[in-house]
N, CA and C atoms as an extended XYZ file, in Angstrom:
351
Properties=species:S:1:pos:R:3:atomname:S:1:resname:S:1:resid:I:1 pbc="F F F"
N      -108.622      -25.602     -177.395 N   UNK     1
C      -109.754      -26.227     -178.020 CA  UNK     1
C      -110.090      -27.501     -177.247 C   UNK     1
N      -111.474      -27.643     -176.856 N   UNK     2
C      -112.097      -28.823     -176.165 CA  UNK     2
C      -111.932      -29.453     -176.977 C   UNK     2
N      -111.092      -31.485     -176.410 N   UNK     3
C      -111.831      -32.290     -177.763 CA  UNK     3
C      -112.394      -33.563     -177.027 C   UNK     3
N      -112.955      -34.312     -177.413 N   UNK     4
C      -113.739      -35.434     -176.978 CA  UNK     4
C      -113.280      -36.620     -177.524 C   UNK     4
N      -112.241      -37.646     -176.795 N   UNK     5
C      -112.011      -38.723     -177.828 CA  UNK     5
C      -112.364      -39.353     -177.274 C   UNK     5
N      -113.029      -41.028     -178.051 N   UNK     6
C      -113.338      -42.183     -177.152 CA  UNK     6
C      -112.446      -43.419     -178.236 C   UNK     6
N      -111.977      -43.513     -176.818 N   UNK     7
C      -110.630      -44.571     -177.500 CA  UNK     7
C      -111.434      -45.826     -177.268 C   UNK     7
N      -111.427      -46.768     -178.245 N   UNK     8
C      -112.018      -47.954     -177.985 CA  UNK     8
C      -110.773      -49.268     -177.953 C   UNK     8
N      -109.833      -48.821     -177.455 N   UNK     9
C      -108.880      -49.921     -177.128 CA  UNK     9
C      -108.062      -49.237     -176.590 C   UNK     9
N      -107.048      -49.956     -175.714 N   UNK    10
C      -106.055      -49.534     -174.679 CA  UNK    10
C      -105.120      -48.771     -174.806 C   UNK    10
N      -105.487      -47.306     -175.447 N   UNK    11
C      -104.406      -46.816     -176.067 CA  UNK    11
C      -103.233      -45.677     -174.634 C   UNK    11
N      -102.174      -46.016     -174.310 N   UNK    12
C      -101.813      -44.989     -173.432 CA  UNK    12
C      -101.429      -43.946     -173.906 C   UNK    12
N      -100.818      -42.580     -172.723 N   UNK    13
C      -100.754      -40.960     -173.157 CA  UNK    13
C       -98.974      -41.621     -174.659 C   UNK    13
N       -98.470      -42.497     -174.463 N   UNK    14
C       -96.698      -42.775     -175.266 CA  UNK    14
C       -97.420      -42.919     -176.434 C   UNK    14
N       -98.495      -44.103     -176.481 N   UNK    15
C       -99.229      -44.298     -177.881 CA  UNK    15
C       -99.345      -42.792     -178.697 C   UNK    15
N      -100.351      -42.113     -178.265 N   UNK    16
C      -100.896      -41.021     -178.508 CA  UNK    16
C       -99.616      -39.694     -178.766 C   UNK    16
N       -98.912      -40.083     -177.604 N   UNK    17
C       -97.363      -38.894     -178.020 CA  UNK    17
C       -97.220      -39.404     -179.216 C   UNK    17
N       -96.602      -40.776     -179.682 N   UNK    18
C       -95.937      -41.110     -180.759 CA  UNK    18
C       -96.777      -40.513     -182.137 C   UNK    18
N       -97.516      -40.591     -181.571 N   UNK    19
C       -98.893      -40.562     -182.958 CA  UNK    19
C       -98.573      -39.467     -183.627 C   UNK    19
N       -98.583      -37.962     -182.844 N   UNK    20
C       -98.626      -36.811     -182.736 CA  UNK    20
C       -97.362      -36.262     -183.353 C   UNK    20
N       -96.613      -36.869     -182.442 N   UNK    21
C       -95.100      -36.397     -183.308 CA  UNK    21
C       -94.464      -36.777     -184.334 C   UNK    21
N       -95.392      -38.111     -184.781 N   UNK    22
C       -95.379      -38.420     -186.290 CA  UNK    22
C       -95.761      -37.504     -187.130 C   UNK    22
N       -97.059      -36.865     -186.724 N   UNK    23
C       -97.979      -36.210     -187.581 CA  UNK    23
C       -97.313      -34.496     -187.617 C   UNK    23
N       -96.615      -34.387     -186.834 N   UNK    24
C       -95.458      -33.064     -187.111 CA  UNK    24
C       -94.482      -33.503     -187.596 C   UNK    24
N       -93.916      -34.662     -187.568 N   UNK    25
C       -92.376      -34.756     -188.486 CA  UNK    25
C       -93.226      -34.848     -189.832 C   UNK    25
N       -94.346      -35.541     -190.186 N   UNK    26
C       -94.607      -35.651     -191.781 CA  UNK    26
C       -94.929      -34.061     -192.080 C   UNK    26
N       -95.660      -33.375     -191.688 N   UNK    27
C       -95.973      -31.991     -192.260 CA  UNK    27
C       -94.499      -31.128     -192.413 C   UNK    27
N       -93.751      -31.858     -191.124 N   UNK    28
C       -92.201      -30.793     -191.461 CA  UNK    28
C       -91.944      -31.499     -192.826 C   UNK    28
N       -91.411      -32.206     -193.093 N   UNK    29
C       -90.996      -33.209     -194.486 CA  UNK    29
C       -92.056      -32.550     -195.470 C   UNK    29
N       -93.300      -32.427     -195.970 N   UNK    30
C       -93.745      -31.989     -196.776 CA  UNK    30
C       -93.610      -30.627     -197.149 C   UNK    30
N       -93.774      -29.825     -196.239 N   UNK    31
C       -93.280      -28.579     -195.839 CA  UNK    31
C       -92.036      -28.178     -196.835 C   UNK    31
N       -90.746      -29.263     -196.178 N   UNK    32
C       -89.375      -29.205     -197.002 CA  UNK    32
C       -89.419      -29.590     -198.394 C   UNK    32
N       -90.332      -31.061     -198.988 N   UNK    33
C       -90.861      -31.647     -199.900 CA  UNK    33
C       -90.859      -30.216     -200.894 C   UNK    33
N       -92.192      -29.629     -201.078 N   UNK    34
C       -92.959      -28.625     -201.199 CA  UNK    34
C       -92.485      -26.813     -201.403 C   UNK    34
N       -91.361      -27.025     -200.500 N   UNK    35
C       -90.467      -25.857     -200.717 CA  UNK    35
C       -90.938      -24.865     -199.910 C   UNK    35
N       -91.792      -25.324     -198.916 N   UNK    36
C       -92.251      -23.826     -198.314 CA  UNK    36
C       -91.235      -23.261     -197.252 C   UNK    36
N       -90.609      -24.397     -196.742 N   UNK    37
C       -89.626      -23.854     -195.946 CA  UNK    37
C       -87.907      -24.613     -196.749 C   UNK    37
N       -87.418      -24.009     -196.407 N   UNK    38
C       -85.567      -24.647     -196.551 CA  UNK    38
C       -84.802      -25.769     -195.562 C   UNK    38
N       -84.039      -26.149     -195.561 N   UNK    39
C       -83.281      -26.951     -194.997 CA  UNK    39
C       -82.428      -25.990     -194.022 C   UNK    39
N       -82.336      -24.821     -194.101 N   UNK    40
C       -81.499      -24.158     -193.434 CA  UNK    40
C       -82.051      -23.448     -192.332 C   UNK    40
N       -83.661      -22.975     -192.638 N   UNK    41
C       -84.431      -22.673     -191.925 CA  UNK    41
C       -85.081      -23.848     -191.096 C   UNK    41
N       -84.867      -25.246     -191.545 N   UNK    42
C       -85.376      -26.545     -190.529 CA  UNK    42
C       -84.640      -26.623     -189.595 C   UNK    42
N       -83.114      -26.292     -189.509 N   UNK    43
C       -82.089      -26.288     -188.329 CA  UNK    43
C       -82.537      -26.006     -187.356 C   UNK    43
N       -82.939      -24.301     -187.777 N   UNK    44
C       -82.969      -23.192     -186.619 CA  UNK    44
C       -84.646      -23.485     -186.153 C   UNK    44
N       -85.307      -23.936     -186.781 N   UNK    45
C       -86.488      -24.144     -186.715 CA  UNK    45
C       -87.469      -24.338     -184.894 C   UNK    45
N       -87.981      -23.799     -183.995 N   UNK    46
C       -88.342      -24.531     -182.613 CA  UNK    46
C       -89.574      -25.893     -183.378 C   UNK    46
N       -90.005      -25.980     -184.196 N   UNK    47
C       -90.697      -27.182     -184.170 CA  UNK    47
C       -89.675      -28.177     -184.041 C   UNK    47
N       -88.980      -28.055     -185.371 N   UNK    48
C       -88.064      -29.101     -185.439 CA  UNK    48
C       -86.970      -29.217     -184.563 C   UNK    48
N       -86.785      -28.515     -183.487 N   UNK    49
C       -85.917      -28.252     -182.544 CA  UNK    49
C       -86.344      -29.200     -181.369 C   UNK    49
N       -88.008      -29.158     -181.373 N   UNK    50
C       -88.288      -29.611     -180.305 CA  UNK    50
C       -88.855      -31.210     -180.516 C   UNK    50
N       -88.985      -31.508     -182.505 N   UNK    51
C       -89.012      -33.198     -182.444 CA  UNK    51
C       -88.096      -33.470     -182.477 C   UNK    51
N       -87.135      -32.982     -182.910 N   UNK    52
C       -85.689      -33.454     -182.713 CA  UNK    52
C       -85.150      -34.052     -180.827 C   UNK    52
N       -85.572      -33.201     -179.875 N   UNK    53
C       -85.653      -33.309     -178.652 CA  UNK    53
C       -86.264      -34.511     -178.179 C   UNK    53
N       -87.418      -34.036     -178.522 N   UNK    54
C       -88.480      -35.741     -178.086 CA  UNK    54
C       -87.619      -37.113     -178.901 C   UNK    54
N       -87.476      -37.134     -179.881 N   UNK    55
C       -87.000      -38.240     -180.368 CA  UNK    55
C       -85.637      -38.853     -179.716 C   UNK    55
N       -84.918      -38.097     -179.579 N   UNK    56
C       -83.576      -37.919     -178.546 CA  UNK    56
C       -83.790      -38.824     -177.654 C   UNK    56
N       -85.499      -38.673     -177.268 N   UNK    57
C       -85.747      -39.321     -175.381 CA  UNK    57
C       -86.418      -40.055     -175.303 C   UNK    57
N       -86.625      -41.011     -176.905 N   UNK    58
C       -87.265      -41.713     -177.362 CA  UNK    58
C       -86.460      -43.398     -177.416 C   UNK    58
N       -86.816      -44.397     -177.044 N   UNK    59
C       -86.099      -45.622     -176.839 CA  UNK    59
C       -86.264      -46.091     -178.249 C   UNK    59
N       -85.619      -47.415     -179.055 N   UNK    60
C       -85.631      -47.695     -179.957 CA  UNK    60
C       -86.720      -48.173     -180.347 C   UNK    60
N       -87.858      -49.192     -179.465 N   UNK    61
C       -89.032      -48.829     -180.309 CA  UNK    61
C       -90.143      -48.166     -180.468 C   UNK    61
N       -90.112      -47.042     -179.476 N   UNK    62
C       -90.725      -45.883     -180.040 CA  UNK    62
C       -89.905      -44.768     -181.496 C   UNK    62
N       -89.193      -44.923     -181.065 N   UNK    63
C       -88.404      -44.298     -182.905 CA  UNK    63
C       -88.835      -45.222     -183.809 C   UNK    63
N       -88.952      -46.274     -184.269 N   UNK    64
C       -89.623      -47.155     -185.102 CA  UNK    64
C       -91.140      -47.031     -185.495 C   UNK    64
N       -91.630      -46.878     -184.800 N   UNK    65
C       -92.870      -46.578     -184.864 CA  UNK    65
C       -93.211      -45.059     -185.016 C   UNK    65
N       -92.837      -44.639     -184.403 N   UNK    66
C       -91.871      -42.870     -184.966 CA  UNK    66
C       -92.094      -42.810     -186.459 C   UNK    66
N       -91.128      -43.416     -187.188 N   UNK    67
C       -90.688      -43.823     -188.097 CA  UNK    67
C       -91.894      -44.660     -189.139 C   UNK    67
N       -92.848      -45.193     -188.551 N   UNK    68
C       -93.987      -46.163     -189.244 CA  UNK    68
C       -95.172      -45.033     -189.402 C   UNK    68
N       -94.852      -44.326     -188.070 N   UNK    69
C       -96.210      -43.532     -188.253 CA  UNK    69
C       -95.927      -42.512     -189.548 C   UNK    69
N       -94.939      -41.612     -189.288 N   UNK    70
C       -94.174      -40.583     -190.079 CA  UNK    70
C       -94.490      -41.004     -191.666 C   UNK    70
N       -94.084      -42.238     -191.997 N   UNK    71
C       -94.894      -42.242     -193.397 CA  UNK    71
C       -95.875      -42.274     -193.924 C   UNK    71
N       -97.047      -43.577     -192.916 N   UNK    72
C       -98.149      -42.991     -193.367 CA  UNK    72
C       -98.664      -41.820     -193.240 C   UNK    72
N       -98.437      -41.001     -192.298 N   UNK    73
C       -98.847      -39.610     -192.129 CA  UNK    73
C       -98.326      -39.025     -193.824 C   UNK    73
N       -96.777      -39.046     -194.057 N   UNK    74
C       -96.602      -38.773     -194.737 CA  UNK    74
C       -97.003      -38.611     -196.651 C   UNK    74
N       -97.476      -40.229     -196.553 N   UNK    75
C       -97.930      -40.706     -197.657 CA  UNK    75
C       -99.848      -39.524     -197.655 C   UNK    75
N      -100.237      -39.479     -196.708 N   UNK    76
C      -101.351      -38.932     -196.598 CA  UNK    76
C      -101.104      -37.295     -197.379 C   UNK    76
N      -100.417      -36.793     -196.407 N   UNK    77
C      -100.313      -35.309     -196.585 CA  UNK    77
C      -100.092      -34.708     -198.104 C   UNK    77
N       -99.189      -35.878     -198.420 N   UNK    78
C       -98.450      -35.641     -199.995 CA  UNK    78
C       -99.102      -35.645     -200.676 C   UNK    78
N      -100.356      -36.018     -200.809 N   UNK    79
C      -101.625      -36.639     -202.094 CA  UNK    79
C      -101.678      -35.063     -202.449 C   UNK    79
N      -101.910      -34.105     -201.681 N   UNK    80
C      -102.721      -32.760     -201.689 CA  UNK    80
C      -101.520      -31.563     -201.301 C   UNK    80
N      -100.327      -31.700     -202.896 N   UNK    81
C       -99.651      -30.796     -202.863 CA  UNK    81
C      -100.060      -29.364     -202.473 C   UNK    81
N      -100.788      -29.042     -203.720 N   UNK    82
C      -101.069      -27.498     -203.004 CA  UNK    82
C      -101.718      -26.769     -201.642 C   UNK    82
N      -101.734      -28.325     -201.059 N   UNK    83
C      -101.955      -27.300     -199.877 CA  UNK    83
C      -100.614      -27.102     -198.786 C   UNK    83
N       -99.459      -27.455     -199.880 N   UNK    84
C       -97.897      -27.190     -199.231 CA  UNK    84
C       -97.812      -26.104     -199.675 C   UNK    84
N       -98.237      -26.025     -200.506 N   UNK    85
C       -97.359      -24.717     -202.132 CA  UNK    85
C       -97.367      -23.370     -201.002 C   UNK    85
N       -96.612      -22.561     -200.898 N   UNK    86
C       -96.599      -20.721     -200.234 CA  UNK    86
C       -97.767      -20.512     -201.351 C   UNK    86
N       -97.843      -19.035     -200.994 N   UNK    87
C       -99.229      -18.540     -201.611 CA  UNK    87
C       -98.099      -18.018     -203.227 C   UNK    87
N       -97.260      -17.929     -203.230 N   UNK    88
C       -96.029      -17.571     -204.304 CA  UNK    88
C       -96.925      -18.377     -205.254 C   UNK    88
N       -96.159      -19.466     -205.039 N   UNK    89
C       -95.931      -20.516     -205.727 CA  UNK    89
C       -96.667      -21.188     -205.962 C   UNK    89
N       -98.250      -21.286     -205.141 N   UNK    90
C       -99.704      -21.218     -205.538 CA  UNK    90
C      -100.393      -20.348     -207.184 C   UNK    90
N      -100.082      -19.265     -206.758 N   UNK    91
C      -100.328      -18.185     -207.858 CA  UNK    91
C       -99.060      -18.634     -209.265 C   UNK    91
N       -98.372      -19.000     -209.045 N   UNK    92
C       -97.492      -19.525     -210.249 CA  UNK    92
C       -97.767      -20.736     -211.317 C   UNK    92
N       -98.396      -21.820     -210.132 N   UNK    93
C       -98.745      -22.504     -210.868 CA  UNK    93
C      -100.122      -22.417     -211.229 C   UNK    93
N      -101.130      -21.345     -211.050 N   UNK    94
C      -102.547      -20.978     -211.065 CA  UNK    94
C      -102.552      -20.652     -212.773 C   UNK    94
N      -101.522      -19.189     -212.576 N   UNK    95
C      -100.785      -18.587     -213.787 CA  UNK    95
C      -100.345      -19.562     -215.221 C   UNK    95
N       -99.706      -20.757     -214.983 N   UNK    96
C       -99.326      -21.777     -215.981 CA  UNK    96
C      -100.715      -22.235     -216.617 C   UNK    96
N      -101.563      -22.867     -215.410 N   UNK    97
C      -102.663      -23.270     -215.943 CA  UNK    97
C      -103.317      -22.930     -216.579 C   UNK    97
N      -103.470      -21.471     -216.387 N   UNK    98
C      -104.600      -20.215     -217.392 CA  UNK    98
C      -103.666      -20.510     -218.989 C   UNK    98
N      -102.614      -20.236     -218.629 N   UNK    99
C      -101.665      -19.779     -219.758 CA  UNK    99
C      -101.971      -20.787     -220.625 C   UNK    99
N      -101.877      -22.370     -219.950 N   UNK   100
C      -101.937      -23.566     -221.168 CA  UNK   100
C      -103.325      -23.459     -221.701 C   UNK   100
N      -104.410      -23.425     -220.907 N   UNK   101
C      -105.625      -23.544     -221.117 CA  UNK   101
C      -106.384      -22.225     -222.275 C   UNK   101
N      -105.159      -20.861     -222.495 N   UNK   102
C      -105.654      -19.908     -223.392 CA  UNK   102
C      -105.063      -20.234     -224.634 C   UNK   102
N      -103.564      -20.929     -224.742 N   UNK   103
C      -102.938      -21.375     -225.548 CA  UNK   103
C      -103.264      -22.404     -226.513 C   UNK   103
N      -103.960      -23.645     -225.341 N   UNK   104
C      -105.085      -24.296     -226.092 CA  UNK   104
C      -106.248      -24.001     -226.712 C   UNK   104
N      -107.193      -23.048     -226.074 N   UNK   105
C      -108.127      -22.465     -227.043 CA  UNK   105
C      -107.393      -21.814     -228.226 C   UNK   105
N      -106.544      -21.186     -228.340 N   UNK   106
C      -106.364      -20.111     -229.399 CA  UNK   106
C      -106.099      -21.376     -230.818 C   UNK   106
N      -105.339      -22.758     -230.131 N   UNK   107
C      -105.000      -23.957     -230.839 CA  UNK   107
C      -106.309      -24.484     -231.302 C   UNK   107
N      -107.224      -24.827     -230.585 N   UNK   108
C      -109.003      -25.689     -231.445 CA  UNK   108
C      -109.795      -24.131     -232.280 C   UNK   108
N      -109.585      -22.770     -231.878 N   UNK   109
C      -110.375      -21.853     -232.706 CA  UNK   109
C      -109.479      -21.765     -233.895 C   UNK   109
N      -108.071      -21.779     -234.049 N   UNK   110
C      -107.218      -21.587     -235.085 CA  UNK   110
C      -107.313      -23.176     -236.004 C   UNK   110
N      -107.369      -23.851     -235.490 N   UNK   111
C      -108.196      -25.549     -235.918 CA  UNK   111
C      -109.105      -25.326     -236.928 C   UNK   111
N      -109.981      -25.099     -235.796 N   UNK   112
C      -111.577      -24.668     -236.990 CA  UNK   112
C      -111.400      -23.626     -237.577 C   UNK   112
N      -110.773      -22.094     -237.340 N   UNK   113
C      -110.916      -21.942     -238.577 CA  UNK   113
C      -110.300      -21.942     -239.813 C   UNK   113
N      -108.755      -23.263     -239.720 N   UNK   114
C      -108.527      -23.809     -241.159 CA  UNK   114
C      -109.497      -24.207     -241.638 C   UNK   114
N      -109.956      -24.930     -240.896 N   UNK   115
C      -111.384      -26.156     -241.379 CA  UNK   115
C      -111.831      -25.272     -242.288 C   UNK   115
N      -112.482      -24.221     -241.363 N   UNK   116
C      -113.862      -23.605     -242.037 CA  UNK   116
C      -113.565      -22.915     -243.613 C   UNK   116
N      -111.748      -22.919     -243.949 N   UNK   117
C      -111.667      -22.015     -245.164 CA  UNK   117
C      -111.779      -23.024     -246.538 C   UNK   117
């Protein structure tokens, strides 16, 4: 994919790495957050295989900032659970919602019609 950026301050290609591999460690973390993937499957994982790598070859204050970016990324991603949820676990909680929302009607028509007797 072509993209077009216009950086309006001195940003170099380390800036821009760091940025990036923030913005994959927060989606891995939500990911785990969220349940779509496991902890056991993050091991074996090549994403996480390969931030794990970069960070490795990363000096201490690029891991910090690593680390600065990773949350706000993080704090971002998290607002908008379901778009972690598997399609499972999408449909589960779709399912609850109907369920409360028929449970409640059957509760205000059974309401009114004490009222009405």
């Amino acid at each position: 994919m072509d993209e077009v950026r216009f950086v309006h301050r001195e940003e170099s290609f380390n800036d821009l790495a760091v940025r990036e591999l923030a913005k994959s460690q927060a989606k891995c973390l939500c990911l785990l957050q969220f349940k779509r993937c496991s902890k056991d499957l993050c091991v074996n994982c090549a994403s996480g295989q390969r931030i794990r790598s970069c960070k490795n070859c990363m000096n201490d204050y690029d891991k910090e900032r690593l680390q600065n970016y990773t949350l706000d990324y993080y704090n971002d991603f998290s607002r908008n659970p379901m778009a972690w949820m598997s399609h499972k676990q999408f449909v589960r909680s779709y399912n609850r919602f109907v369920f409360v929302l028929i449970l409640f009607m059957f509760l205000i028509v059974g309401s009114l019609g004490l009222c009405a007797l």
